CSV table of C-alpha atoms and ligand atoms in Angstrom, one decimal:
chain,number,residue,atom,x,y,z
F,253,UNK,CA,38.3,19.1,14.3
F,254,UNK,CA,42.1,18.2,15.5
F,255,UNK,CA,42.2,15.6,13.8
F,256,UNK,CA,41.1,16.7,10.6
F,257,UNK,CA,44.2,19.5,11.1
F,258,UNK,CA,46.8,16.5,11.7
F,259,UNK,CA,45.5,14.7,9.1
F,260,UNK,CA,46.1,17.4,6.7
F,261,UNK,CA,49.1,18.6,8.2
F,262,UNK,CA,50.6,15.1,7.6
F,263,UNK,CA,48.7,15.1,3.9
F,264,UNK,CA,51.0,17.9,3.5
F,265,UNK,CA,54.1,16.2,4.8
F,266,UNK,CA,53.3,12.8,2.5
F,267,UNK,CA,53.1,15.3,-0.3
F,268,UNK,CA,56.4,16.9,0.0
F,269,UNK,CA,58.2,13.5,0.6
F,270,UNK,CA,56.6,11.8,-2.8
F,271,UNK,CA,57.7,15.2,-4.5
F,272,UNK,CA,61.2,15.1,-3.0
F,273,UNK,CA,61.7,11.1,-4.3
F,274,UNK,CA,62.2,10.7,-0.8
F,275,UNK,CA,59.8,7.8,0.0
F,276,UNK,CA,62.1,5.5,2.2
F,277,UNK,CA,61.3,9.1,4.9
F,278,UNK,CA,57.4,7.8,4.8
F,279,UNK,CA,58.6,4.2,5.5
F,280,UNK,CA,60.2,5.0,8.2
F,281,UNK,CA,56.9,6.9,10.1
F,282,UNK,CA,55.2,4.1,9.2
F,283,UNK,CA,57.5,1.4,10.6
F,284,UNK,CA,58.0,3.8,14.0
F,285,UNK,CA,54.0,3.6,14.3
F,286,UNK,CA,54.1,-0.1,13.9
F,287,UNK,CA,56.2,-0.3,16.9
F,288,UNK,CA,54.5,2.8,19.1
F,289,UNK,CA,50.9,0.5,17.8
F,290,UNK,CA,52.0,-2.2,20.1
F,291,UNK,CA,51.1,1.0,23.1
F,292,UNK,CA,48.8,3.6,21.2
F,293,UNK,CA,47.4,1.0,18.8
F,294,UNK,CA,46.5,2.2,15.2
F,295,UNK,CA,46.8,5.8,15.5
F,296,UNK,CA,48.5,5.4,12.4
F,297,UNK,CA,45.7,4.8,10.4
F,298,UNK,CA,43.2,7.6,12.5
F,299,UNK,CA,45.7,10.5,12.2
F,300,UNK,CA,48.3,10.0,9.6
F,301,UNK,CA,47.9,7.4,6.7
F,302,UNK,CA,47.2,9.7,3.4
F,303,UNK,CA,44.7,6.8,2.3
F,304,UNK,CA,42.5,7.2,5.2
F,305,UNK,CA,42.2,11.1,5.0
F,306,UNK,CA,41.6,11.0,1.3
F,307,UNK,CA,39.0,8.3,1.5
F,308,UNK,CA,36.8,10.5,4.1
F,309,UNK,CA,36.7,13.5,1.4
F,310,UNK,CA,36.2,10.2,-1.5
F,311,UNK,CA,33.2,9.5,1.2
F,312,UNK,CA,31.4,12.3,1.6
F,313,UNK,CA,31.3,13.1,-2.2
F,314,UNK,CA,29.8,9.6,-2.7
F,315,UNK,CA,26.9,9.9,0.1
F,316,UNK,CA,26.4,13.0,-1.4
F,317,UNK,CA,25.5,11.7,-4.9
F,318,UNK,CA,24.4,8.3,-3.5
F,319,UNK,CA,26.8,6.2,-4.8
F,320,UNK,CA,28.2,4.5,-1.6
F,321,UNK,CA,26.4,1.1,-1.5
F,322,UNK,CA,26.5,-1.0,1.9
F,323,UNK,CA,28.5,-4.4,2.4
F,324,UNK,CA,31.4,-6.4,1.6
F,325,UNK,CA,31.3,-7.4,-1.9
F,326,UNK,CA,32.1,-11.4,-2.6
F,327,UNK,CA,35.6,-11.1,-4.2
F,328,UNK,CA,37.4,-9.0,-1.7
F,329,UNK,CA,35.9,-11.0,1.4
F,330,UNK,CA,38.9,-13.3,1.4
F,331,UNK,CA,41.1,-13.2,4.1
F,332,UNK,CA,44.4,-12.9,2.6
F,333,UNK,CA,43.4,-10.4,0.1
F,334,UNK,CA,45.4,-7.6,2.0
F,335,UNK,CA,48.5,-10.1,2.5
F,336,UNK,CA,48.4,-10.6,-1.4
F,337,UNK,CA,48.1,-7.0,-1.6
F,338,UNK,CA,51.5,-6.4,0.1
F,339,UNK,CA,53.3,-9.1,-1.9
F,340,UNK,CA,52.2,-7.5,-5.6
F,341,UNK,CA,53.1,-4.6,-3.8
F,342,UNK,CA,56.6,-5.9,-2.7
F,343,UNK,CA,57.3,-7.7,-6.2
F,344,UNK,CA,55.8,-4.8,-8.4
F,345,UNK,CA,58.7,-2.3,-6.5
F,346,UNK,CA,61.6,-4.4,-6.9
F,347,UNK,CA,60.7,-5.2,-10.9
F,348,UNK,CA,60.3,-1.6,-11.6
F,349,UNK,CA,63.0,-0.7,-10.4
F,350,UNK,CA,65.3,-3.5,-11.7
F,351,UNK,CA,63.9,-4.1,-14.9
F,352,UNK,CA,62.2,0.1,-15.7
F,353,UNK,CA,65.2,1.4,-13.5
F,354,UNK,CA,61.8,3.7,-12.3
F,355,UNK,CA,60.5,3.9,-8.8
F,356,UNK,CA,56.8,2.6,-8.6
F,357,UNK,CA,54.7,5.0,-6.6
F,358,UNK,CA,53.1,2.2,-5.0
F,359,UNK,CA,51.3,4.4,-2.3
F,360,UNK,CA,50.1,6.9,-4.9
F,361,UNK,CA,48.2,3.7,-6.6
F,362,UNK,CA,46.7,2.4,-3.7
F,363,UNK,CA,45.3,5.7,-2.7
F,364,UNK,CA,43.6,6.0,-6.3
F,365,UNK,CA,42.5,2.5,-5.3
F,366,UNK,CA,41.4,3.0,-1.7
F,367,UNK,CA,39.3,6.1,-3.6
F,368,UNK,CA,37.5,4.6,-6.5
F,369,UNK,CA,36.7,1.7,-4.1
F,370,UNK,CA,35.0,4.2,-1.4
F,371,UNK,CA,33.4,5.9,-4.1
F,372,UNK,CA,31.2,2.5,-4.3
F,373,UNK,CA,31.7,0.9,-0.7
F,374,UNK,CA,32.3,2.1,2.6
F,375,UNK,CA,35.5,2.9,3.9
F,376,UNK,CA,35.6,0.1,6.3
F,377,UNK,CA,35.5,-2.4,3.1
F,378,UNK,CA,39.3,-0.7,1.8
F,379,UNK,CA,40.7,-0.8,5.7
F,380,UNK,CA,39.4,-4.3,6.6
F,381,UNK,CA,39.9,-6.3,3.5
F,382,UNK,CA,42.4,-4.8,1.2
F,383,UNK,CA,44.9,-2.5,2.7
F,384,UNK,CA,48.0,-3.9,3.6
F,385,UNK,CA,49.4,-1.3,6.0
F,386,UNK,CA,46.2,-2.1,7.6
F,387,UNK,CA,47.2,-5.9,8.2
F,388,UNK,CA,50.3,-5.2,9.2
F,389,UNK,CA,48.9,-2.6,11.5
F,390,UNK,CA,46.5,-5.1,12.8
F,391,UNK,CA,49.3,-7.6,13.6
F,392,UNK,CA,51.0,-5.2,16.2
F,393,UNK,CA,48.1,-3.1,17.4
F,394,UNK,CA,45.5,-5.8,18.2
F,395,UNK,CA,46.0,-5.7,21.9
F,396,UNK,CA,47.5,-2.1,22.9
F,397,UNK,CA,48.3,-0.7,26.3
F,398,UNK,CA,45.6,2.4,25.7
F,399,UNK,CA,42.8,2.1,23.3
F,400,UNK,CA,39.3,3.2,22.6
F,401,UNK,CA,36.8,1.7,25.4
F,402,UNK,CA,33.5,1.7,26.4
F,403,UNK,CA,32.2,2.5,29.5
F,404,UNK,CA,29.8,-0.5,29.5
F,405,UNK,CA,27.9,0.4,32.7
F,406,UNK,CA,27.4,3.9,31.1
F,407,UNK,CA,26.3,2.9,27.4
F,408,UNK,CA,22.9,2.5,26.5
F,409,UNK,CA,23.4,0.4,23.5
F,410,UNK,CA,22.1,3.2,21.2
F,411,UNK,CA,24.0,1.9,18.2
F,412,UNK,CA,25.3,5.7,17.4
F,413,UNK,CA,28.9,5.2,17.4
F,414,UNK,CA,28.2,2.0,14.8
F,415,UNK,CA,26.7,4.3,12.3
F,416,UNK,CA,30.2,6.2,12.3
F,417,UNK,CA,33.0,4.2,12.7
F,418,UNK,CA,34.7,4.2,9.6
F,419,UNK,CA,36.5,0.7,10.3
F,420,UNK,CA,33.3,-1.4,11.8
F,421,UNK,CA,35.4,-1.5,15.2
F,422,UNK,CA,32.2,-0.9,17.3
F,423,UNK,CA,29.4,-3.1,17.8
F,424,UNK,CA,26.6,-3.0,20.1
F,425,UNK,CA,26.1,-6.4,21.3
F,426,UNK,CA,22.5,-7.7,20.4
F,427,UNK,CA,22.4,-9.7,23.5
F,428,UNK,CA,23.8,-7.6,25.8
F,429,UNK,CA,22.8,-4.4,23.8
F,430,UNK,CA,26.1,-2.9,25.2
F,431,UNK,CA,28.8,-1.3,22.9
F,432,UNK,CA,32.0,-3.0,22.9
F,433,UNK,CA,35.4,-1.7,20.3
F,434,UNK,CA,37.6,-4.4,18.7
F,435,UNK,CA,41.3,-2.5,19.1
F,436,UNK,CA,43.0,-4.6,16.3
F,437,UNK,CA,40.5,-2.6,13.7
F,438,UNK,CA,40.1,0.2,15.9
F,439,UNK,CA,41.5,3.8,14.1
F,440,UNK,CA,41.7,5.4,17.5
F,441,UNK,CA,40.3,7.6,15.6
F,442,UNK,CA,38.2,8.7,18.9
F,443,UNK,CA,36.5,11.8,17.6
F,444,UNK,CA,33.6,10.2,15.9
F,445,UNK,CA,32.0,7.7,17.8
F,446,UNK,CA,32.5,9.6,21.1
F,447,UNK,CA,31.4,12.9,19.7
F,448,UNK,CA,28.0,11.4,19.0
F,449,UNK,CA,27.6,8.6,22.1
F,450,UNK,CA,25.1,10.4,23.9
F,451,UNK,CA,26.0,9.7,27.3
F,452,UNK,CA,30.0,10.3,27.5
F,453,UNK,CA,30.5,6.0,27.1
F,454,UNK,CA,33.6,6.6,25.1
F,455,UNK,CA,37.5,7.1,26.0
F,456,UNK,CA,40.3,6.6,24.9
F,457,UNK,CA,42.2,5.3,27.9
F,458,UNK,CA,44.8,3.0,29.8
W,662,SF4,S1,35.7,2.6,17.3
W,662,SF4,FE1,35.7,4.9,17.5
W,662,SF4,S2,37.9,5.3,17.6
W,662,SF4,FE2,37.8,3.2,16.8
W,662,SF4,S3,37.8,3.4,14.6
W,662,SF4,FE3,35.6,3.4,15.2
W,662,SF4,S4,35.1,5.6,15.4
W,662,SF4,FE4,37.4,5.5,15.4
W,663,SF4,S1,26.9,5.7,21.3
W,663,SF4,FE1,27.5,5.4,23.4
W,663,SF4,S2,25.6,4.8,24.4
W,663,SF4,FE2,25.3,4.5,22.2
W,663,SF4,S3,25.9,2.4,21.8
W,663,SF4,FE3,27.7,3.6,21.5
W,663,SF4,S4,28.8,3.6,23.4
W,663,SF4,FE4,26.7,2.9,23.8
């Protein structure tokens, strides 16, 4: 429920910075979480990025009307997809702005995209495959100093926390059957997939 308060409050914040012209303020957040991702890892994406808390409300109207379909679909399973992404992105801001002397709200079209695409697939599809922040978020925060962990003496390999991470960053290992989170996908987004492990496996820690 924190969360879902600092993800709005920072809605907010994104939404008087796009109305002010003032995007170059929301560049700068972002950059300072792609250094502070090298400790935290990608809070960014858990508590801040306007995509992600948009996409959870594009979510829950989809399951509700049983839309959302499972799966990465074939064209966006590339890996450079979200590399490409940020080039168009790049190259699309400096035309428009050269050539239509207009600033092109690039953000504001990927969260229309990040939306119609959760609308049909889940959410981990947009954070693992197309976004770009995402890829650059992965670079720094792969390996960070505190991170979401499992206690794996404690887990019971119950696959509960799978069924809610919105970024596939937890797997239960078949072998094993213990849960285990990859931190360079990982949200750190905490709340959901320790709020449901039954036995207190889940911490975000050193
Ligand atoms: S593993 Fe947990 S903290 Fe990480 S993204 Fe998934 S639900 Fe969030
Ligand atoms: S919810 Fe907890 S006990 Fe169940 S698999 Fe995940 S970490 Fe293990």
């Amino acid at each position: 429920m924190k969360r879902f308060w600092i993800q709005l409050a920072f809605l907010g914040l994104f939404t008087l910075i796009i109305m002010s012209g003032k995007m170059v303020l929301w560049l700068g957040i972002f950059v300072l979480s792609l250094l502070i991702g090298k400790v935290y890892g990608r809070f960014y994406c858990g508590y801040i990025c306007p995509m992600n808390t948009t996409m959870q409300w594009a979510e829950k109207v989809s399951q509700r009307f049983g839309w959302q379909r499972g799966g990465t679909p074939k064209f966006l399973s590339h890996k450079w997809i979200p590399w490409g992404v940020l080039v168009l992105m790049g190259v699309s801001m400096i035309l428009s702005k050269r050539i239509l002397k207009f600033d092109m709200p690039v953000l504001i079209v990927l969260i229309v995209i990040s939306i119609g695409l959760t609308l049909r697939y889940k959410q981990e599809v947009f954070h693992n495959h197309v976004c770009p922040y995402g890829a650059l978020l992965k670079a720094t925060g792969h390996s960070p100093v505190y991170t979401t962990q499992v206690d794996y003496n404690a887990c019971i390999g119950c696959h509960k926390c799978e069924k809610v991470c919105p970024s596939g960053a937890i797997q239960v290992n078949t072998n094993t059957r213990k849960a285990s989170v990859d931190p360079s996908i990982c949200h750190q987004c905490t709340d959901n997939c320790a709020g449901v492990c039954p036995v207190n496996a889940i911490a975000y820690k050193k």
